[in-house]
Coordinates of C-alpha atoms in Angstrom, one line a residue:
X7 CA 15.3 8.1 -4.4
X8 CA 17.6 10.2 -6.7
X9 CA 16.7 11.0 -10.3
X10 CA 19.2 10.7 -13.1
X11 CA 19.7 13.5 -15.6
X12 CA 21.6 13.0 -18.8
X13 CA 22.6 16.0 -20.8
X14 CA 24.5 16.6 -24.0
X15 CA 27.0 19.4 -23.0
X16 CA 29.1 21.4 -25.5
X17 CA 32.3 23.2 -24.6
X18 CA 33.2 24.9 -27.8
X19 CA 32.9 22.2 -30.3
X20 CA 33.6 19.4 -27.9
X21 CA 30.6 17.2 -26.9
X22 CA 30.8 15.7 -23.4
X23 CA 28.4 13.8 -21.1
X24 CA 27.3 15.0 -17.7
X25 CA 24.9 13.8 -15.0
X26 CA 23.5 16.0 -12.3
X27 CA 20.6 16.1 -9.9
X28 CA 19.6 19.0 -7.7
X29 CA 16.3 18.7 -5.8
X30 CA 13.7 21.5 -6.3
X31 CA 15.2 22.5 -9.6
X32 CA 13.5 22.5 -13.0
X33 CA 15.9 22.7 -16.0
X34 CA 14.6 24.0 -19.2
X35 CA 17.0 24.0 -22.3
X36 CA 19.0 25.3 -24.0
X37 CA 21.0 27.1 -21.3
X38 CA 24.5 27.8 -20.1
X39 CA 26.6 26.9 -17.0
X40 CA 29.6 29.2 -17.4
X41 CA 31.4 28.0 -20.6
X42 CA 29.2 24.9 -20.8
X43 CA 26.1 25.0 -22.9
X44 CA 23.2 22.5 -22.7
X45 CA 22.3 21.8 -26.3
X46 CA 19.3 19.6 -25.4
X47 CA 18.1 17.2 -22.9
X48 CA 18.5 13.6 -24.0
X49 CA 16.5 12.1 -21.1
X50 CA 15.6 13.8 -17.9
X51 CA 15.4 10.6 -15.8
X52 CA 14.6 7.0 -15.7
X53 CA 11.5 7.4 -13.6
X54 CA 10.4 5.6 -10.5
X55 CA 8.8 2.7 -12.5
X56 CA 11.9 2.2 -14.6
X57 CA 10.4 3.7 -17.8
X58 CA 12.3 6.3 -19.8
X59 CA 10.7 9.7 -19.3
X60 CA 11.9 12.3 -21.9
X61 CA 11.1 15.8 -20.8
X62 CA 12.1 18.2 -23.5
X63 CA 12.9 21.8 -22.5
X64 CA 12.2 25.1 -24.2
X65 CA 13.8 28.2 -22.9
X66 CA 16.4 28.7 -20.2
X67 CA 17.7 27.1 -17.0
X68 CA 15.7 28.3 -14.0
X69 CA 15.6 27.5 -10.3
X70 CA 12.3 28.2 -8.7
X71 CA 11.8 28.7 -5.0
X72 CA 8.0 29.3 -5.3
X73 CA 5.2 28.8 -7.8
X74 CA 4.8 32.6 -8.2
X75 CA 8.4 32.9 -9.2
X76 CA 7.8 30.3 -11.9
X77 CA 4.7 32.1 -13.2
X78 CA 6.7 35.3 -13.3
X79 CA 9.5 33.6 -15.3
X80 CA 7.1 32.1 -17.8
X81 CA 5.3 35.5 -18.2
X82 CA 8.6 36.7 -19.5
X83 CA 9.7 33.7 -21.6
X84 CA 6.3 32.7 -23.0
X85 CA 3.9 35.6 -22.4
X86 CA 1.2 34.5 -24.8
X87 CA 1.0 30.9 -23.7
X88 CA -2.2 29.8 -22.1
X89 CA -1.9 29.7 -18.3
X90 CA -5.4 29.5 -16.7
X91 CA -8.8 28.9 -18.1
X92 CA -12.4 28.0 -17.1
X93 CA -15.8 27.9 -18.7
X94 CA -16.0 31.8 -18.8
X95 CA -12.5 33.1 -19.4
X96 CA -8.9 32.3 -20.2
X97 CA -5.6 34.1 -19.3
X98 CA -2.1 33.9 -20.8
X99 CA 0.9 33.9 -18.5
X100 CA 1.5 37.6 -19.0
X101 CA -2.2 38.3 -18.2
X102 CA -2.1 36.2 -15.1
X103 CA 1.1 37.9 -13.9
X104 CA -0.5 41.3 -14.5
X105 CA -3.5 40.4 -12.3
X106 CA -1.3 38.8 -9.6
X107 CA 0.7 41.9 -9.2
X108 CA -2.3 44.2 -9.5
X109 CA -4.2 42.2 -6.8
X110 CA -1.0 41.9 -4.8
X111 CA -0.6 45.7 -4.7
X112 CA -4.2 46.1 -3.5
X113 CA -3.4 43.7 -0.6
X114 CA -0.3 45.6 0.3
X115 CA -2.1 48.9 0.2
X116 CA -4.7 47.4 2.5
X117 CA -2.0 46.6 5.0
X118 CA -0.9 43.0 4.3
X119 CA 2.3 42.2 6.1
X120 CA 4.7 39.4 5.4
X121 CA 3.3 36.2 6.9
X122 CA -0.2 37.5 7.3
X123 CA -2.8 34.7 6.8
X124 CA -5.4 35.4 4.1
X125 CA -8.6 33.3 4.0
X126 CA -9.8 32.7 0.4
X127 CA -13.2 31.1 -0.2
X128 CA -13.2 28.6 -3.0
X129 CA -14.5 29.0 -6.5
X130 CA -13.4 26.5 -9.1
X131 CA -12.2 29.1 -11.6
X132 CA -9.2 30.9 -12.8
X133 CA -9.8 33.9 -10.5
X134 CA -9.4 31.7 -7.4
X135 CA -6.0 30.6 -8.7
X136 CA -5.0 34.3 -9.4
X137 CA -6.2 35.2 -5.9
X138 CA -4.1 32.6 -4.1
X139 CA -1.0 33.4 -6.2
X140 CA -1.5 37.1 -5.5
X141 CA -1.6 36.4 -1.7
X142 CA 1.7 34.4 -2.0
X143 CA 3.4 37.0 -4.3
X144 CA 2.6 39.7 -1.8
X145 CA 4.2 37.7 1.1
X146 CA 1.0 36.4 2.6
X147 CA -0.1 32.9 3.6
X148 CA -2.9 31.3 1.6
X149 CA -5.6 29.6 3.6
X150 CA -8.3 28.0 1.4
X151 CA -11.9 27.6 2.5
X152 CA -14.6 25.4 1.0
X153 CA -17.2 27.1 -1.1
X154 CA -20.1 28.2 1.0
X155 CA -18.1 27.6 4.2
X156 CA -20.3 27.7 7.3
X157 CA -20.0 30.8 9.5
X158 CA -19.0 28.5 12.4
X159 CA -16.1 27.0 10.5
X160 CA -15.1 30.3 9.0
X161 CA -15.0 31.9 12.5
X162 CA -13.0 28.9 13.9
X163 CA -10.3 29.0 11.2
X164 CA -10.2 32.8 11.4
X165 CA -9.5 32.6 15.1
X166 CA -7.0 29.8 14.7
X167 CA -5.0 31.6 12.1
X168 CA -5.5 35.2 13.4
X169 CA -6.2 36.1 9.8
X170 CA -6.8 39.8 8.9
X171 CA -8.1 39.3 5.4
X172 CA -11.0 37.4 3.8
X173 CA -11.4 37.0 0.0
X174 CA -14.7 35.5 -1.1
X175 CA -18.2 36.1 -2.5
X176 CA -19.9 36.0 0.9
X177 CA -18.8 39.5 2.0
X178 CA -22.0 40.0 3.9
X179 CA -21.0 37.4 6.5
X180 CA -20.6 38.7 10.0
X181 CA -16.9 38.8 10.7
X182 CA -15.0 40.4 13.5
X183 CA -13.9 44.0 13.3
X184 CA -10.5 44.5 11.7
X185 CA -10.9 41.8 9.0
X186 CA -10.5 43.2 5.5
X187 CA -13.1 41.7 3.2
X188 CA -12.6 41.7 -0.5
X189 CA -14.8 40.2 -3.3
X190 CA -12.6 37.7 -5.2
X191 CA -14.0 38.2 -8.6
X192 CA -13.8 42.0 -8.6
X193 CA -10.5 41.8 -6.8
X194 CA -8.8 39.5 -9.3
X195 CA -10.5 40.4 -12.6
X196 CA -10.2 44.2 -12.4
X197 CA -7.0 44.7 -10.5
X198 CA -4.4 44.6 -13.3
X199 CA -1.0 46.0 -12.8
X200 CA -0.5 49.1 -15.0
X201 CA 2.6 50.0 -16.8
X202 CA 4.9 52.2 -14.8
X203 CA 3.7 50.9 -11.4
X204 CA 6.6 48.9 -10.0
X205 CA 6.4 45.5 -8.5
X206 CA 9.5 45.3 -6.3
X207 CA 8.3 42.8 -3.7
X208 CA 10.9 40.0 -3.4
X209 CA 9.8 36.5 -4.3
X210 CA 9.1 34.3 -1.2
X211 CA 12.1 32.2 0.0
X212 CA 11.7 28.4 0.2
X213 CA 11.5 28.3 3.9
X214 CA 8.6 30.8 4.2
X215 CA 5.1 29.5 4.8
X216 CA 3.1 29.3 1.6
X217 CA -0.2 27.9 2.8
X218 CA -2.1 26.4 5.6
X219 CA -4.6 23.6 4.5
X220 CA -7.3 22.7 7.0
X221 CA -8.3 19.1 6.5
X222 CA -11.8 18.0 6.9
X223 CA -10.3 14.6 7.8
X224 CA -11.8 11.1 7.9
X225 CA -12.3 11.5 11.6
X226 CA -14.1 14.9 11.2
X227 CA -11.4 16.7 13.2
X228 CA -9.8 19.6 11.4
X229 CA -6.1 20.2 11.5
X230 CA -4.1 23.1 9.9
X231 CA -1.3 21.7 7.8
X232 CA 1.5 24.2 7.3
X233 CA 3.5 24.0 4.1
X234 CA 6.5 26.1 3.0
X235 CA 7.2 27.2 -0.6
X236 CA 9.9 24.5 -0.7
X237 CA 7.3 21.9 0.3
X238 CA 5.0 23.1 -2.4
X239 CA 7.8 22.9 -5.1
X240 CA 8.8 19.4 -4.0
X241 CA 5.2 18.1 -4.1
X242 CA 4.7 19.7 -7.6
X243 CA 7.9 18.0 -8.7
X244 CA 6.6 14.7 -7.5
X245 CA 3.6 15.2 -9.7
X246 CA 5.6 16.5 -12.7
X247 CA 7.9 13.5 -12.8
X248 CA 5.4 11.0 -11.6
X249 CA 3.1 11.6 -14.5
X250 CA 5.9 12.3 -17.0
X251 CA 4.5 15.7 -17.7
X252 CA 5.6 17.2 -21.0
X253 CA 5.8 20.8 -22.1
X254 CA 2.6 22.0 -23.8
X255 CA 0.4 20.0 -21.4
X256 CA -3.2 21.3 -21.0
X257 CA -4.7 19.7 -17.9
X258 CA -8.3 19.8 -17.0
X259 CA -8.8 19.7 -13.2
X260 CA -12.1 18.8 -11.7
X261 CA -10.8 18.3 -8.1
X262 CA -11.5 21.5 -6.1
X263 CA -8.5 23.8 -5.6
X264 CA -9.5 24.3 -2.0
X265 CA -8.2 20.8 -1.3
X266 CA -4.7 19.5 -1.6
X267 CA -5.3 17.1 -4.5
X268 CA -6.5 19.6 -7.1
X269 CA -4.4 22.4 -5.7
X270 CA -1.1 20.4 -6.2
X271 CA -1.9 19.3 -9.7
X272 CA -2.6 22.9 -10.6
X273 CA 0.8 23.9 -9.0
X274 CA 2.6 21.2 -11.0
X275 CA 1.4 22.5 -14.3
X276 CA 2.4 26.1 -13.4
X277 CA 5.8 24.9 -12.3
X278 CA 6.2 23.3 -15.7
X279 CA 4.9 26.3 -17.6
X280 CA 1.8 24.5 -18.8
X281 CA -1.9 25.3 -18.8
X282 CA -4.7 24.5 -16.3
X283 CA -8.3 24.3 -17.3
X284 CA -10.6 24.4 -14.3
X285 CA -14.0 22.6 -14.5
X286 CA -16.8 23.1 -12.1
X287 CA -18.7 19.8 -12.5
X288 CA -19.1 16.7 -14.6
X289 CA -22.9 16.9 -14.3
X290 CA -23.2 19.1 -17.4
X291 CA -21.3 16.6 -19.5
X292 CA -21.6 18.4 -22.8
X293 CA -19.9 21.4 -21.3
X294 CA -17.0 19.2 -20.2
X295 CA -16.4 18.0 -23.7
X296 CA -16.8 21.5 -25.1
X297 CA -14.0 22.6 -22.8
X298 CA -11.8 19.7 -23.8
X299 CA -12.3 20.6 -27.5
X300 CA -11.9 24.4 -26.9
X301 CA -8.6 24.2 -25.1
X302 CA -7.3 20.9 -26.7
X303 CA -7.0 19.3 -23.3
X304 CA -4.2 16.7 -23.1
X305 CA -4.6 15.5 -19.5
X306 CA -7.3 15.2 -16.8
X307 CA -7.2 15.2 -13.0
X308 CA -10.4 13.9 -11.4
X309 CA -11.6 12.2 -8.2
X310 CA -13.1 8.7 -8.5
X311 CA -16.6 9.8 -7.7
X312 CA -16.6 12.4 -10.5
X313 CA -15.0 9.9 -12.9
X314 CA -17.7 7.4 -12.1
X315 CA -20.4 10.0 -12.9
X316 CA -18.6 11.1 -16.1
X317 CA -18.5 7.5 -17.3
X318 CA -22.2 7.1 -16.5
X319 CA -23.3 10.3 -18.3
X320 CA -21.0 10.1 -21.3
X321 CA -21.0 6.4 -22.2
X322 CA -18.0 5.6 -24.3
X323 CA -17.4 9.2 -25.5
X324 CA -14.0 9.4 -23.7
X325 CA -12.7 6.8 -26.2
X326 CA -12.9 9.5 -28.9
X327 CA -10.1 11.3 -27.1
X328 CA -7.8 8.4 -26.7
X329 CA -5.3 9.9 -29.1
X330 CA -5.4 13.3 -27.4
X331 CA -5.3 12.5 -23.7
X332 CA -1.7 11.7 -22.6
X333 CA -2.7 10.8 -19.0
X334 CA -5.5 10.8 -16.5
X335 CA -4.8 11.3 -12.8
X336 CA -7.2 9.8 -10.2
X337 CA -6.9 10.3 -6.4
X338 CA -8.3 11.3 -3.0
X339 CA -10.1 8.0 -2.8
X340 CA -9.7 4.5 -4.4
X341 CA -11.3 3.9 -7.9
X342 CA -13.4 0.8 -8.0
X343 CA -11.9 -2.0 -10.0
X344 CA -14.8 -2.1 -12.4
X345 CA -14.2 1.5 -13.3
X346 CA -10.5 0.9 -13.7
X347 CA -11.2 -1.9 -16.2
X348 CA -13.6 0.3 -18.1
X349 CA -11.1 3.1 -18.3
X350 CA -8.5 0.7 -19.6
X351 CA -10.8 -0.4 -22.4
X352 CA -11.8 3.2 -23.3
X353 CA -8.3 4.6 -23.2
X354 CA -5.8 1.8 -23.9
X355 CA -3.0 4.2 -24.9
X356 CA -3.5 6.7 -22.1
X357 CA -1.5 6.7 -18.9
X358 CA -3.9 6.1 -16.0
X359 CA -2.5 7.1 -12.7
X360 CA -3.5 6.2 -9.2
X361 CA -1.4 7.5 -6.3
X362 CA -0.9 7.4 -2.6
X363 CA -0.4 10.5 -0.5
X364 CA -1.7 12.9 2.1
X365 CA -2.0 16.6 2.8
X366 CA 0.9 16.2 5.1
X367 CA 3.2 14.4 2.7
X368 CA 1.8 15.1 -0.8
X369 CA 2.0 12.7 -3.7
X370 CA 4.3 10.0 -2.3
X371 CA 3.7 7.0 -4.5
X372 CA 2.2 6.7 -8.0
X373 CA 1.4 3.9 -10.4
X374 CA 0.2 3.8 -14.0
X375 CA -2.4 1.1 -13.8
X376 CA -2.7 0.9 -17.5
X377 CA 1.0 0.0 -17.7
X378 CA 0.8 -2.3 -14.6
X379 CA -2.7 -3.9 -14.8
X380 CA -2.1 -7.0 -12.7
X381 CA -1.1 -5.4 -9.4
X382 CA -4.4 -5.2 -7.5
X383 CA -4.1 -3.1 -4.3
X384 CA -0.7 -1.7 -5.5
X385 CA -0.1 2.0 -5.1
X386 CA 3.2 2.1 -7.0
X387 CA 6.7 3.1 -6.2
X388 CA 7.9 6.2 -4.4
X389 CA 7.9 9.5 -6.3
X390 CA 11.1 11.5 -7.0
X391 CA 11.4 13.4 -3.7
X392 CA 9.9 10.6 -1.5
X393 CA 11.5 8.0 0.7
X394 CA 9.1 5.3 2.1
X395 CA 9.8 2.7 4.7
X396 CA 7.7 0.1 6.5
X397 CA 7.9 0.2 10.2
X398 CA 6.5 -1.7 13.2
X399 CA 4.4 -0.3 16.0
X400 CA 7.6 1.0 17.7
X401 CA 8.6 2.8 14.5
X402 CA 11.5 0.3 13.8
X403 CA 12.0 -0.6 10.1
X404 CA 10.5 -3.9 9.1
X405 CA 12.9 -6.0 7.1
X406 CA 11.3 -8.0 4.3
X407 CA 7.7 -6.8 4.7
X408 CA 5.1 -8.8 2.9
X409 CA 1.4 -9.4 2.7
X410 CA 1.8 -11.8 5.6
X411 CA 4.1 -9.5 7.5
X412 CA 3.0 -5.9 6.8
X413 CA 3.7 -2.8 8.8
X414 CA 3.0 0.9 9.0
X415 CA 3.9 3.3 6.2
X416 CA 6.4 6.1 7.0
X417 CA 7.4 8.7 4.6
X418 CA 10.0 11.5 4.4
X419 CA 11.2 14.0 1.8
X420 CA 11.4 17.7 0.9
X421 CA 7.6 17.7 0.4
X422 CA 6.9 16.9 4.0
X423 CA 4.8 19.5 5.8
X424 CA 6.4 22.0 8.2
X425 CA 4.0 20.9 10.8
X426 CA 0.5 21.2 12.2
X427 CA -0.3 24.9 12.6
X428 CA 0.3 26.0 16.2
X429 CA 0.1 22.3 17.4
X430 CA 3.8 21.3 18.1
X431 CA 2.8 18.4 20.3
X432 CA 0.6 16.9 17.6
X433 CA 3.4 17.5 15.1
X434 CA 5.9 15.7 17.3
X435 CA 3.5 12.8 17.7
X436 CA 3.6 11.9 14.0
X437 CA 7.0 13.4 12.8
X438 CA 10.3 12.0 14.0
X439 CA 13.8 11.8 12.3
X440 CA 12.3 13.5 9.3
X441 CA 9.7 10.8 8.8
X442 CA 5.9 11.2 9.1
X443 CA 4.5 8.1 10.6
X444 CA 1.0 7.1 9.4
X445 CA -1.6 4.6 10.6
X446 CA -1.8 3.2 7.1
X447 CA -0.8 -0.5 6.9
X448 CA 1.2 -1.8 3.9
X449 CA 4.1 -3.7 2.5
X450 CA 6.7 -3.8 -0.3
X451 CA 6.8 -6.7 -2.7
X452 CA 10.1 -8.1 -4.0
X453 CA 10.0 -5.8 -7.0
X454 CA 9.8 -2.7 -4.8
X455 CA 6.1 -1.9 -5.3
X456 CA 4.1 -0.7 -2.3
X457 CA 0.8 -2.2 -1.4
X458 CA -1.8 -0.5 0.8
X459 CA -3.9 -2.6 3.2
X460 CA -5.9 0.3 4.8
X461 CA -5.7 2.4 7.9
X462 CA -5.0 0.7 11.2
X463 CA -8.2 2.0 12.7
X464 CA -10.1 0.6 9.8
X465 CA -8.6 -2.8 10.1
X466 CA -11.0 -5.2 11.8
X467 CA -9.5 -7.5 14.5
X468 CA -11.7 -10.5 14.6
X469 CA -10.4 -13.0 17.1
X470 CA -6.8 -12.1 16.3
X471 CA -7.4 -12.3 12.5
X472 CA -6.7 -8.9 10.9
X473 CA -9.3 -8.2 8.2
X474 CA -8.8 -5.5 5.6
X475 CA -12.2 -4.0 4.9
X476 CA -11.2 -3.2 1.4
X477 CA -10.8 -6.9 0.6
X478 CA -14.5 -7.4 1.5
X479 CA -15.6 -4.3 -0.3
X480 CA -13.8 -5.2 -3.5
X481 CA -15.4 -8.6 -3.5
X482 CA -18.9 -7.1 -2.8
X483 CA -18.6 -4.7 -5.7
X484 CA -18.4 -7.6 -8.1
X485 CA -22.0 -8.4 -7.2
X486 CA -24.0 -6.7 -9.9
X487 CA -26.7 -5.0 -7.8
X488 CA -24.1 -3.2 -5.6
X489 CA -23.4 0.5 -6.5
X490 CA -21.2 1.2 -3.5
X491 CA -20.4 -0.4 -0.2
X492 CA -18.4 -0.1 3.0
X493 CA -17.2 -2.5 5.7
X494 CA -16.7 -1.5 9.3
X495 CA -16.0 -3.1 12.7
X496 CA -18.7 -3.9 15.2
X497 CA -17.6 -4.7 18.7
X498 CA -18.5 -8.2 20.0
X499 CA -17.7 -9.9 23.3
X500 CA -16.6 -13.3 21.8
X501 CA -14.4 -12.1 18.9
X502 CA -13.5 -8.6 19.9
X503 CA -14.7 -7.2 16.5
X504 CA -16.7 -8.6 13.6
X505 CA -17.1 -7.1 10.0
X506 CA -20.4 -5.6 9.0
X507 CA -21.1 -4.8 5.4
X508 CA -23.1 -1.8 4.3
X509 CA -24.6 -1.8 0.7
X510 CA -25.9 0.9 -1.5
X511 CA -27.8 -0.8 -4.3
X512 CA -28.2 0.4 -7.9
X513 CA -31.6 1.8 -8.7
X514 CA -34.2 -0.8 -9.3
X515 CA -31.9 -3.7 -8.2
X516 CA -33.0 -6.4 -5.8
X517 CA -30.7 -7.9 -3.1
X518 CA -30.4 -11.6 -2.5
X519 CA -28.3 -12.3 0.7
X520 CA -27.4 -15.9 -0.2
X521 CA -26.3 -15.0 -3.7
X522 CA -24.1 -12.2 -2.3
X523 CA -22.5 -14.4 0.4
X524 CA -21.7 -17.1 -2.2
X525 CA -20.1 -14.4 -4.4
X526 CA -18.0 -13.2 -1.4
X527 CA -17.0 -16.7 -0.5
X528 CA -15.4 -17.1 -3.9
X529 CA -12.6 -14.7 -3.0
X530 CA -12.8 -14.0 0.8
X531 CA -11.8 -16.5 3.4
X532 CA -14.7 -17.9 5.4
X533 CA -13.4 -16.4 8.7
X534 CA -13.4 -13.0 7.1
X535 CA -17.0 -12.9 5.8
X536 CA -19.3 -10.2 7.1
X537 CA -21.4 -11.3 10.1
X538 CA -24.2 -8.8 9.1
X539 CA -25.2 -7.1 5.8
X540 CA -27.2 -3.9 5.9
X541 CA -28.9 -2.0 3.0
X542 CA -28.5 1.8 3.2
X543 CA -29.6 4.8 1.1
X544 CA -26.3 6.6 1.5
X545 CA -22.7 6.2 2.8
X546 CA -20.7 8.9 4.6
X547 CA -17.9 10.6 2.7
X548 CA -15.6 13.6 3.3
X549 CA -15.9 16.7 1.1
X550 CA -13.5 15.3 -1.5
X551 CA -15.0 11.8 -1.7
X552 CA -13.1 9.7 0.9
X553 CA -15.2 7.0 2.5
X554 CA -15.7 7.6 6.2
X555 CA -15.7 4.1 7.8
X556 CA -15.1 5.8 11.2
X557 CA -18.7 7.2 11.1
X558 CA -20.1 3.8 10.3
X559 CA -18.0 2.3 13.1
X560 CA -19.3 4.9 15.5
X561 CA -22.9 4.2 14.4
X562 CA -22.5 0.5 14.9
X563 CA -21.0 0.8 18.4
X564 CA -22.8 3.8 19.9
X565 CA -24.7 3.1 23.2

């Protein structure tokens, strides 16, 4: 999909109209193109949902090939603007750039070469952001690790990437000889570029590798997803335009920067010259609201599990910020319908975004469910750099897909990964003709909205009837005693597979099987009802909150 830009252009005293779109380009006004001067932006684009999205510019026209180039530019044009903050510290753009170059020089003196992989252990604070940007500015490849990463996983990723540098707090860990170990906090807070010491390292080009993100994956298998700087810029643009991000945005990010979701929202704000406030946890709810007040937060990015906890701990307090919060982004896992309804009531004027994407393809679809409240199961329309098609099992386009005739979701665009790190055969198995082919089933409606039916390996084939486990889960969540649930397939000789429902009950609640079955029958076809219902004390999730139905399926069918 192409975006439409409308500018008011002035040649001398003559006012003319012009339209232009160039991917991976952020325009900031006023500016000049030869003898043409952009006086102001009238409307950047009519966004993917068809709503006017007026992004007003501030300084000069810039084309960024990397996030570090953007940070450098803003350090010059708005040096005193807030860039990064957390509970302990805050940095302006000029302060961040001084630390990026100071830390970058330390890496270069330690022997960092262009393309060297650098493992960085996660801390949800401004220093982690500075560390990863310093790695990229110095020509290295950023490889994030989860906080408190196990020695086994650390050694495995170290071997797979041939990394020569490790940044983190756990410097006492046993690592192979030849690995340079640096403490992130000391490295980034104290290494400030001094006046007179040149920084003459060229900015990374768009086709250079920026990062390798190792997924934990819903299957438990870890893959290194290699992304170039152009990929990173394109994903950030998808976020910027998807949420209609304005200058002066101050976004609080709860999602860890060691994973793609939080990392990319952080990139998007830096690409736009805005501020990022990193929050450790929602558990200390008073501290959350103190940060919102201290930095005048205008947006939030939070995973559903954390939002659920925040709503539980804060009651209706979010409503007090309805006039301040421009938008809230939710992702990494579906938000339960009850929580969506509650958010709508608390924040009726705030844009509430759900999105579809992956580490491999970034934010590909997005929807404001406060603006489109009656589209259950919808994940929106493609973002600015994304093209999505529905294909059959042979990867042929499905004409006129629908709920009755869905297919598999395929996506392409500038944000698509370079490939799986050192796994060309795996890359070729999912990428063809510029598209990445997923096992996610979905369809487009007549208005061009995409609906997600779930992963193919999650879909339950019961005697030829395809059952989407989310349909049963959504119905079960309407039963008051249920806190969380999951549906998975159990193999059976007669039907092939049958659905089994796992329930996690709210504290102190009692379960009545017949009452639940009656509630399910009100919205689920009789031939799709679960054959068994099991009460559990916990459900399996990935590190960033995604439900792992595959583990339940394995448990049901082992032996």
